XYZ file of C-alpha atoms in Angstrom:
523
model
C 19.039 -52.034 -61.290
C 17.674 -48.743 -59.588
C 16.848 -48.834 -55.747
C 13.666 -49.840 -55.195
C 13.275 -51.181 -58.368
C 13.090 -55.023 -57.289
C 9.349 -54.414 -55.189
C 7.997 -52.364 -58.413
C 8.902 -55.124 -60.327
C 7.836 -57.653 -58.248
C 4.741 -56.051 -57.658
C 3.713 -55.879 -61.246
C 4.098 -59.469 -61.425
C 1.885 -60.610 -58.174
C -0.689 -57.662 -60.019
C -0.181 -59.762 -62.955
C -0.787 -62.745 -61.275
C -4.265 -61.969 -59.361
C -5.767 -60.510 -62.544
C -4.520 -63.291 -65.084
C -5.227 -65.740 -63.113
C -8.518 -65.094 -61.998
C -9.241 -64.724 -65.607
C -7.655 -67.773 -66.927
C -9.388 -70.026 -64.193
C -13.138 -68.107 -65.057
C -11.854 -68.941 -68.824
C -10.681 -72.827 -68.492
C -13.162 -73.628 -65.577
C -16.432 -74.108 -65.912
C -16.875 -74.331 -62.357
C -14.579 -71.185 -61.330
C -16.819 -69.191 -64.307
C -19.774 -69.823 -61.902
C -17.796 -68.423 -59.071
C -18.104 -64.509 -58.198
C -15.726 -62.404 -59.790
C -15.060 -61.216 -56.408
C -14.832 -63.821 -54.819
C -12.377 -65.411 -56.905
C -10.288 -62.536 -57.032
C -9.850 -62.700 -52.797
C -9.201 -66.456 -52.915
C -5.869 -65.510 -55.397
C -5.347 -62.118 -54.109
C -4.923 -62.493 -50.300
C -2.067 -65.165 -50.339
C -0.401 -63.520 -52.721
C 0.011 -60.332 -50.623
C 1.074 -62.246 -48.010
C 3.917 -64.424 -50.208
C 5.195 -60.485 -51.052
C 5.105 -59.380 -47.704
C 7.311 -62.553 -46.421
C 9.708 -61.000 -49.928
C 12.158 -58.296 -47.717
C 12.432 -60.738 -45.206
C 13.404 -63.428 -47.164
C 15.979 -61.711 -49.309
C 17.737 -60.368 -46.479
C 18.307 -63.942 -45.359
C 18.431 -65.871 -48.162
C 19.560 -63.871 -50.901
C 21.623 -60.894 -50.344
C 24.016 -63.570 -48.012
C 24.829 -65.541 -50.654
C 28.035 -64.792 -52.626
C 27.484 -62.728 -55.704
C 27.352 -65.174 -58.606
C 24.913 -67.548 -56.394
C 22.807 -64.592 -55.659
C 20.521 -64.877 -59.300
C 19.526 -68.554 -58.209
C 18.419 -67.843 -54.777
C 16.110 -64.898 -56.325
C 15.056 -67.427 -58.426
C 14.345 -69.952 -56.087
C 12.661 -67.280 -53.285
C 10.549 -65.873 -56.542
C 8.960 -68.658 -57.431
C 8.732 -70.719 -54.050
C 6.836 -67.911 -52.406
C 4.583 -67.208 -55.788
C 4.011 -71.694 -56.088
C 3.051 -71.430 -52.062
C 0.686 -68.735 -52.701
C -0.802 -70.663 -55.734
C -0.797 -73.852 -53.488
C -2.817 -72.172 -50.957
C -5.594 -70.754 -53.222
C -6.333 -74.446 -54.480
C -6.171 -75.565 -50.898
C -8.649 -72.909 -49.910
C -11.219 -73.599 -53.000
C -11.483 -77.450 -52.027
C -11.720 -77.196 -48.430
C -13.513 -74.180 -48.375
C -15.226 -73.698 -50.899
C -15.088 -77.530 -51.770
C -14.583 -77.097 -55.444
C -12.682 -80.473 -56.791
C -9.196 -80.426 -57.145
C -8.936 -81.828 -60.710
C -11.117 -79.701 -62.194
C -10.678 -76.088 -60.713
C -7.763 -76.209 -58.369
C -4.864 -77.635 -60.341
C -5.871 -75.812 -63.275
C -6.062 -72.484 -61.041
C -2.535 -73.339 -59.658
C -1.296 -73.916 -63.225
C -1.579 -70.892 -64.137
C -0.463 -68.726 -60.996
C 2.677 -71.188 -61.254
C 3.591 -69.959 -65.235
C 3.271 -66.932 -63.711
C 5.781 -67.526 -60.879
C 8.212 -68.740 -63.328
C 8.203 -65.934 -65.353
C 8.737 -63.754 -62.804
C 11.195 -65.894 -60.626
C 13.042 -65.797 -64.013
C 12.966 -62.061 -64.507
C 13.929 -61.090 -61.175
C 16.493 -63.866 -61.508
C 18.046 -62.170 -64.244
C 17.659 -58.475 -62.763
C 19.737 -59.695 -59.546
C 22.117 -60.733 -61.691
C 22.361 -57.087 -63.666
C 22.600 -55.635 -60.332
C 25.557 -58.072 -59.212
C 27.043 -57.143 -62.602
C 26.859 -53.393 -62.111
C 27.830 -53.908 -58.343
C 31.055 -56.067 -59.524
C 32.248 -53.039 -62.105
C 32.966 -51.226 -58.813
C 35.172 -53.597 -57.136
C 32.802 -55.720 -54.967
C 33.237 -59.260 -56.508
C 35.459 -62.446 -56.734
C 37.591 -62.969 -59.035
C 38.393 -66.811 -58.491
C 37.256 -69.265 -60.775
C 34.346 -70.711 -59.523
C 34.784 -74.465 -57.547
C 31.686 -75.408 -58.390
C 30.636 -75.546 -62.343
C 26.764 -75.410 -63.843
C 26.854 -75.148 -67.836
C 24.787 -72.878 -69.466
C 23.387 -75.528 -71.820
C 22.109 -77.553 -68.966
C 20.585 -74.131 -67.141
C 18.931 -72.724 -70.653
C 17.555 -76.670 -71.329
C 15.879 -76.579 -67.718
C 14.826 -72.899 -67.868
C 13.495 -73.542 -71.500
C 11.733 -76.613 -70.831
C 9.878 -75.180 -68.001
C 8.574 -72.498 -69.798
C 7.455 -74.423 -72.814
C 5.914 -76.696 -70.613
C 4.028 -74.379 -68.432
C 2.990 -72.468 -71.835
C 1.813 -75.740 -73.276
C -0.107 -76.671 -70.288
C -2.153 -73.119 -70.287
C -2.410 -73.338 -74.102
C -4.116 -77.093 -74.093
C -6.482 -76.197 -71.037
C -7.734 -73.327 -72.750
C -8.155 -75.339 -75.942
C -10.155 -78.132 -74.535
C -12.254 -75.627 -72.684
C -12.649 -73.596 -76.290
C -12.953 -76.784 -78.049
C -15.784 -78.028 -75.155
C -17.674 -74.998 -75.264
C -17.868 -75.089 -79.078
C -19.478 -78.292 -79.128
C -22.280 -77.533 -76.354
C -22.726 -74.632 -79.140
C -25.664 -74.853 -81.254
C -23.955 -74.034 -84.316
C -25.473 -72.160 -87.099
C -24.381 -70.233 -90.114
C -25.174 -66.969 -87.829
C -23.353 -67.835 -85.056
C -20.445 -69.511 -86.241
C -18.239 -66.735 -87.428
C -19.471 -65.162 -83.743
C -17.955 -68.317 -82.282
C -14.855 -69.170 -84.416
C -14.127 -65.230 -83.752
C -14.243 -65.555 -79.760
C -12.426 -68.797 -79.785
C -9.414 -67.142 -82.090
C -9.657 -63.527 -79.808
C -9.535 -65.722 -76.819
C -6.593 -67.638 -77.943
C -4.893 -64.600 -79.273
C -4.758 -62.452 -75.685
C -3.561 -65.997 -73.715
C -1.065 -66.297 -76.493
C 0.121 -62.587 -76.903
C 0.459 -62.160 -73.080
C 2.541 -64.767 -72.981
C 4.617 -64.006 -75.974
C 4.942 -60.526 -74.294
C 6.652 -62.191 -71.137
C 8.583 -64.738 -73.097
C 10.328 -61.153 -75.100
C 10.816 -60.147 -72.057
C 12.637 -63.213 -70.387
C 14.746 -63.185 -74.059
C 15.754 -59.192 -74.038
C 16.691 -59.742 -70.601
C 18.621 -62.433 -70.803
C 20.454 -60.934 -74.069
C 21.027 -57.573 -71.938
C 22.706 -58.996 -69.013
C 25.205 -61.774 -71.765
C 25.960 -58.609 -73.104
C 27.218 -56.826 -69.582
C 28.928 -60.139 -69.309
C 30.441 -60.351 -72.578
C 31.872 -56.522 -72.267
C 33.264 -57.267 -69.009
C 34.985 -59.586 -70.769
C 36.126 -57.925 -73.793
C 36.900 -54.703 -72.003
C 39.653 -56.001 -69.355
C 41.084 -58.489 -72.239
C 41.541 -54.984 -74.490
C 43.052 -53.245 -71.756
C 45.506 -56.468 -71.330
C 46.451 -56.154 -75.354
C 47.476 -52.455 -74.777
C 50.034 -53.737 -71.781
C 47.492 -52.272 -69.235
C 47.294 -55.596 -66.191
C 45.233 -53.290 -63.269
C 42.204 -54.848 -64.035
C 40.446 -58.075 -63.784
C 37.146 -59.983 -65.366
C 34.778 -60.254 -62.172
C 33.331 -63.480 -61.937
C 29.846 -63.275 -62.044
C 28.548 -66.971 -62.979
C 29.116 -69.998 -62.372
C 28.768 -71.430 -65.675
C 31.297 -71.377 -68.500
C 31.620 -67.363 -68.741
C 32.399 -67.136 -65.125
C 35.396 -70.106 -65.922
C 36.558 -68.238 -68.695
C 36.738 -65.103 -66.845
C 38.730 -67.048 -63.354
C 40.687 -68.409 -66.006
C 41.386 -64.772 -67.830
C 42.303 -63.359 -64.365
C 44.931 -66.496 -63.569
C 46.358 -66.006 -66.540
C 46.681 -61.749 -66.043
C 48.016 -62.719 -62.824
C 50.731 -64.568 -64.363
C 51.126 -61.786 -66.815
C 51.970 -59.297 -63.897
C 54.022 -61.725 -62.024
C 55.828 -62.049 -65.437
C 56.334 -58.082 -65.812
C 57.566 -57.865 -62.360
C 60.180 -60.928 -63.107
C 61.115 -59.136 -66.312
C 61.646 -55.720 -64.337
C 63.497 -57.917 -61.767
C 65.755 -59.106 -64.690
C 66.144 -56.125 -65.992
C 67.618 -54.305 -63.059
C 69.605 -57.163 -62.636
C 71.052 -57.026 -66.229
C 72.340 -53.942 -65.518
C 73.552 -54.609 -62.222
C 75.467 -56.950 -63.787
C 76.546 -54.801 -66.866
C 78.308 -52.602 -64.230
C 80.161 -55.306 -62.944
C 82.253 -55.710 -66.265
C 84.777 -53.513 -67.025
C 84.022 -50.610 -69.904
C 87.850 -50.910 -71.214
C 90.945 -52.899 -70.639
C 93.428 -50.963 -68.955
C 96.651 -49.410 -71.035
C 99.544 -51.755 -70.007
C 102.766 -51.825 -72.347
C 103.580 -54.027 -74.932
C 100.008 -55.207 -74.553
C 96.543 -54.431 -76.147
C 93.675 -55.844 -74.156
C 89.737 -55.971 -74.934
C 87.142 -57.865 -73.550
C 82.888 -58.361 -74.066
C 80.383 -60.806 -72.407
C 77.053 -61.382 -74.302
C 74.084 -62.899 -72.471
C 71.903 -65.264 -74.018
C 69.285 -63.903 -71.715
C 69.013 -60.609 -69.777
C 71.442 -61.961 -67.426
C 74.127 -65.095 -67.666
C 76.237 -66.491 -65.382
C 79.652 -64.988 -67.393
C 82.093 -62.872 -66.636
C 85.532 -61.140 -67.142
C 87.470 -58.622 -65.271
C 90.718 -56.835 -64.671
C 91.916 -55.729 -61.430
C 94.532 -53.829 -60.733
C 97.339 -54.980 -58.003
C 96.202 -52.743 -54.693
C 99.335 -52.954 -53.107
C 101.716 -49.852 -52.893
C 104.429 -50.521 -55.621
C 102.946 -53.160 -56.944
C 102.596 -53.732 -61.064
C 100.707 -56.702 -61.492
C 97.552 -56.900 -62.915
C 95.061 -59.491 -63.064
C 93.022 -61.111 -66.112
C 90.131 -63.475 -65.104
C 87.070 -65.237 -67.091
C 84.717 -67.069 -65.091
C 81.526 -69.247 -66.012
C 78.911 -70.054 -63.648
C 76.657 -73.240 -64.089
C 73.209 -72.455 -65.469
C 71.783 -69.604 -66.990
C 69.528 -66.835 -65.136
C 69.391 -64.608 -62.183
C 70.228 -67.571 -60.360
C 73.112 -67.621 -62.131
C 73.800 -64.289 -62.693
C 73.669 -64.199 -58.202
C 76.530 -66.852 -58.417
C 78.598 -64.844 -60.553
C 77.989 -61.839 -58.389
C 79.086 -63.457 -55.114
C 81.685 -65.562 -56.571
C 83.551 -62.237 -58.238
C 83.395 -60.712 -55.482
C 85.230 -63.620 -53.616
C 88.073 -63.737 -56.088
C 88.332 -59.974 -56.283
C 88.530 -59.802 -52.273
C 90.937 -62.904 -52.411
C 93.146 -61.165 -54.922
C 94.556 -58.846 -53.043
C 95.961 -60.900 -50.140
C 99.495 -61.159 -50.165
C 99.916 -64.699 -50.991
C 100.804 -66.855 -54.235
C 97.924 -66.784 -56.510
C 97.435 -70.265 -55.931
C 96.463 -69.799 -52.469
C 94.385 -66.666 -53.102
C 91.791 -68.488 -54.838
C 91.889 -71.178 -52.451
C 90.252 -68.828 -50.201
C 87.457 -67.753 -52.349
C 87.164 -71.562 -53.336
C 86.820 -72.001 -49.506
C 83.822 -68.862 -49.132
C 82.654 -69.821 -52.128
C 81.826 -73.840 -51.587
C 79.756 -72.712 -48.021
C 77.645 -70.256 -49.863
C 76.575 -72.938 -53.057
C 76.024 -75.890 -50.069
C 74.144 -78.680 -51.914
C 72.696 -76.509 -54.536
C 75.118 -78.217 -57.035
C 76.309 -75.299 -59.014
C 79.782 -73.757 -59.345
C 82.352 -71.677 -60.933
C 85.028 -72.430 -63.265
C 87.698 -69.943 -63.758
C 90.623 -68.637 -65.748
C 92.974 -66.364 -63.835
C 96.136 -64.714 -65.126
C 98.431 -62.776 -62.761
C 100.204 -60.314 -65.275
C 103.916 -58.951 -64.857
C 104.031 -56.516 -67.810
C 107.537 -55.627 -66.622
C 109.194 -58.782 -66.468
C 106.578 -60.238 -69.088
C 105.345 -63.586 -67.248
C 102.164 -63.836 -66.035
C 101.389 -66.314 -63.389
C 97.898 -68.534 -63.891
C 95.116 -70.853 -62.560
C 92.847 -72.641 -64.478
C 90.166 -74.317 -62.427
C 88.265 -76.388 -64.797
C 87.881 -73.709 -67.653
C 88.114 -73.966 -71.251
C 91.635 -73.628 -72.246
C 92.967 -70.339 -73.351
C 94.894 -70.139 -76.786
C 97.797 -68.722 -77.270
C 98.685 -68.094 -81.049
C 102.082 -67.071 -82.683
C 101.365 -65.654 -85.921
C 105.168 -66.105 -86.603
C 105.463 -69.735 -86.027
C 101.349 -70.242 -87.050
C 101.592 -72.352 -83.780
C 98.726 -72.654 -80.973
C 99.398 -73.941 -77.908
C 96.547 -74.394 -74.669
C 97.177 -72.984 -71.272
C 95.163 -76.126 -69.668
C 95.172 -76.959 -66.105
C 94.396 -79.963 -63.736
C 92.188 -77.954 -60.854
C 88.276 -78.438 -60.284
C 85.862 -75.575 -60.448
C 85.549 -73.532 -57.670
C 82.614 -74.032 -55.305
C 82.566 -77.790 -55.521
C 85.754 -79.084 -52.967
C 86.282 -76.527 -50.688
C 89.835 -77.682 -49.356
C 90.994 -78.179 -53.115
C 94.645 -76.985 -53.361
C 95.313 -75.297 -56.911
C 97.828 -75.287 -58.683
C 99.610 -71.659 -60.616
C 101.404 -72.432 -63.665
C 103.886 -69.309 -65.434
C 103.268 -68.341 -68.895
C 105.668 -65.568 -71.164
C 102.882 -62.766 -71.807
C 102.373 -62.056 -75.195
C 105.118 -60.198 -77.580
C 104.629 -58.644 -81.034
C 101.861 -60.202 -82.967
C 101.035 -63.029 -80.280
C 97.817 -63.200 -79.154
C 95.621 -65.052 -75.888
C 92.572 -65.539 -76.377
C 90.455 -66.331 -73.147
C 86.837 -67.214 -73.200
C 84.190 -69.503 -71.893
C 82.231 -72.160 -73.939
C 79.670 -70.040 -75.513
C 82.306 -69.693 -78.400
C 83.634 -72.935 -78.676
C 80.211 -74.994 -77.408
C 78.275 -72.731 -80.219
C 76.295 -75.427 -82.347
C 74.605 -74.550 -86.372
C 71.257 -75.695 -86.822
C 72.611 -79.526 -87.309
C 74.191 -79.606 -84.103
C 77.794 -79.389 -85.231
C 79.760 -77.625 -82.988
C 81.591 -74.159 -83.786
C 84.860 -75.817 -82.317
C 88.739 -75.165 -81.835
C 89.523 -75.556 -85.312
C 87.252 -72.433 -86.548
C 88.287 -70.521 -84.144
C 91.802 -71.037 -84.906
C 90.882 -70.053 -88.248
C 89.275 -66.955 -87.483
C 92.288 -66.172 -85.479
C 94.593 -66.891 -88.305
C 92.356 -64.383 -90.636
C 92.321 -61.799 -87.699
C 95.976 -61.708 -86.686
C 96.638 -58.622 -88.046
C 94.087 -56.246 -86.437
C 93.947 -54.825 -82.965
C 92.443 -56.889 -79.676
C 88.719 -54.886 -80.232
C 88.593 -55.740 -83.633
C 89.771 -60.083 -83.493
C 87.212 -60.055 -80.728
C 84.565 -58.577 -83.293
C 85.928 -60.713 -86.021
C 85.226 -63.977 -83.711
C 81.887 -62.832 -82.227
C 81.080 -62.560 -85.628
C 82.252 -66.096 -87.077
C 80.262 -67.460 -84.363
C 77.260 -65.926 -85.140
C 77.483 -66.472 -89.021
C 77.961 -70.769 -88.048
C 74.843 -71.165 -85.629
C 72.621 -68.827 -88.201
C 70.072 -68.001 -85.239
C 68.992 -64.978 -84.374
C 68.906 -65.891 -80.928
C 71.800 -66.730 -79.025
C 71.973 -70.067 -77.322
C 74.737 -69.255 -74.673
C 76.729 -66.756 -73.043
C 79.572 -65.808 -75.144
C 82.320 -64.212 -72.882
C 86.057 -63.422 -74.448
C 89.084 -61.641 -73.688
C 91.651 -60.786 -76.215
C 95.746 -60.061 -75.140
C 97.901 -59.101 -78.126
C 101.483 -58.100 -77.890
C 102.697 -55.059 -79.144
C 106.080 -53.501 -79.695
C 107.183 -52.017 -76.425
């Protein structure tokens, strides 16, 4: 609403409520009819200049305080409080005055200023809230949902009921006055078409000046659940194109001002959500970076390796790293599997290869090397309960051993196509992170030779369940392995990604599958 808007309108309704109710009492009193014009007008008029004059005041301490979406019901209540104590003082004034009877002037009189009052208590009510609206599109509102709850049906039953009861009131005293004055009539066949047409032109103003403020109350109220309704509509299209900047204001407390707290929780959440998914999606490629893009070119051996996350990051891993020392030629092979899923897992991984890839490159047996990082690894988990299990292969390409821990991972397989034989590298160690003075034991292995192959992985392969929770299991894999002997490392790994997939039938991935392929060659 315009500046300076609220005294114009209020001022049309006090204007309103001198002239029609001076009028109405003349019309339904017989007592007030006898009463000067004047006179009557004064009694009505001069208390209800002073009720608008105590309006500024008033709203700068009662309403404008208030929070926004209580601000409507204080107008209301100011409105008509200051409009009912007017009225109240008029009837006061004509029976101790004037010493007309209260029954039969004063009520009636106070009747109709207060149907008055309520219309325009109501109007005003509803052009505060309009304002509060308009004000709330630039910022200035809250956005909580609202502690205390009023439903509409209970605030449109009250609102309603007043109305038709005030209406009704003005309606039957004006009949009964009508029907009165028709019967101290002397009726005739000359005057009774005079009469019946003063009674029904009578009836017919009361009526359509009422009707006329009733529109009013119903295009108002229709305007301002419209604002509502596009504030509404407007943030929650904005949300469907991906755009989370803005949120409903909460204007009422009724159920459109839950629904919009309740819109705004739930954008908040959205944004929280798109800052979690940005969060994992740096992280997912953090973590990419931390695998190796190709196996490096030892002889007599071809090596590949892949880890696919079930999510956007997973607490797998595999690595080679390359002996640091000067003249050395061994090379290490690991495949790790931290507990959980997540960034929280994906963290572990990060800290935990980064443990075994400072550890490597102590000079001491491998044993003892990842007894340190077991060590730094068990402080930093503390009593979260997760860990680390881990594969680790020391290769000699030279000599052809390779030198390896397993601490509580799922056993690699090695396969000789020759002999169609399989045989596990198991191990009796715990997972790292969960005894930190655990001494581990290294174990010595022939690396592959022509047509051999070790396959390392974690239990995303092996653990991999169909849709009637069989699992995927050694014996497939051996299968596949059987099938694939004859390709290169790249293309067995493909072959058992792919065999995996085809038994669970999901689209989705369950688990982390992590694998690492080392097939001899002829030297």
């Amino acid at each position: 609403m315009r500046k300076g808007s609220y005294p114009i309108r209020a001022l049309t309704y006090y204007a309103i409520a001198v002239v029609g109710s001076a009028i109405y009492g003349g019309q339904v009193c017989p007592i007030l009819a006898e009463f000067s014009a004047w006179k009557l007008g004064l009694v009505i008029l001069i208390p209800l200049i002073l009720a608008y004059g105590l309006r500024g005041p008033f709203e700068v301490r009662m309403v404008k305080p208030a929070s926004l979406h209580l601000q409507p019901r204080m107008q209301f209540r100011m409105e008509f409080g200051l409009i009912s104590l007017a009225g109240l003082a008029s009837t006061l004034t004509l029976m101790f005055v004037y010493h007309f009877p209260l029954l039969h002037s004063g009520l009636k009189l106070l009747l109709g200023i207060l149907t008055v009052g309520l219309y325009a208590a109501l109007d005003l009510a509803l052009a505060r809230e309009r304002t509060v609206i308009e004000a709330s599109r630039s910022g200035r509102a809250s956005y909580e949902t609202p502690r205390k709850f009023s439903p509409i049906t209970r605030t449109f039953f009250l609102a309603t009921s007043l109305v038709l009861l005030f209406t009704t009131g003005i309606m039957m005293l004006v009949l009964v006055r009508d029907v009165h004055w028709l019967a101290s009539q002397n009726v005739s066949s000359e005057t009774i078409a005079f009469m019946n047409r003063s009674v029904l032109v009578e009836i017919g103003i009361i009526m359509g000046f009422l009707l006329i403020m009733l529109v009013n109350l119903i295009l108002s109220y229709a305007r301002n659940m419209r604002q509502l309704f596009r504030n509404q509509t407007e943030v929650l299209e904005n949300v469907s194109r991906g755009d989370l900047t803005r949120q409903v204001p909460v204007i009422t407390n009724n159920e459109l001002g839950v629904i919009a707290g309740h819109t705004n929780t739930m954008i908040r959440s959205l944004r929280e959500g798109v800052r979690m998914r940005e969060g994992l999606l740096i992280a997912s490629e953090v973590q990419q970076h931390f695998l190796p893009d190709h196996a490096p070119d030892l002889p007599g051996l071809d090596m590949a390796g892949t880890a696919r996350f079930s999510d956007e990051t997973g607490g797998d891993f595999f690595d080679f790293i390359e002996c640091e020392q000067p003249d050395c030629t061994h090379y290490g092979v690991l495949v790790g599997d931290v507990s959980g899923h997540g960034i929280g897992a994906a963290l572990l991984m990060a800290a935990g290869r980064a443990l075994v890839r400072q550890s490597a490159s102590l000079p001491a047996p491998l044993s003892q090397r990842l007894g340190v990082a077991n060590r730094n690894l068990t402080r930093d988990v503390g009593e979260t309960g997760r860990f680390m299990t881990l594969f680790f292969l020391e290769m000699a390409p030279e000599q052809g051993v390779g030198t390896w821990v397993n601490a509580g991972h799922q056993p690699p397989l090695f396969y000789d196509p020759a002999t169609d034989e399989f045989s596990e590298l198991k191990g009796k160690d715990i997972p790292l992170g969960v005894e930190k003075d655990w001494m581990f034991h290294e174990y010595t292995q022939n690396l592959p030779t022509s047509g051999q192959i070790l396959i390392m992985g974690t239990d995303g392969a092996w653990e991999a369940m169909d849709p009637q929770g069989e699992m995927f299991g050694g014996e497939r894999l051996r299968e596949t392995l059987r099938k694939s002997a004859g390709k290169n490392a790249q293309d067995i790994i493909l072959d058992v990604v792919e065999a995996v997939h085809n038994f669970t039938g999901r689209t989705t991935q369950e688990d982390d599958l992590t694998l690492v392929i080392i097939k001899g060659t002829n030297r």
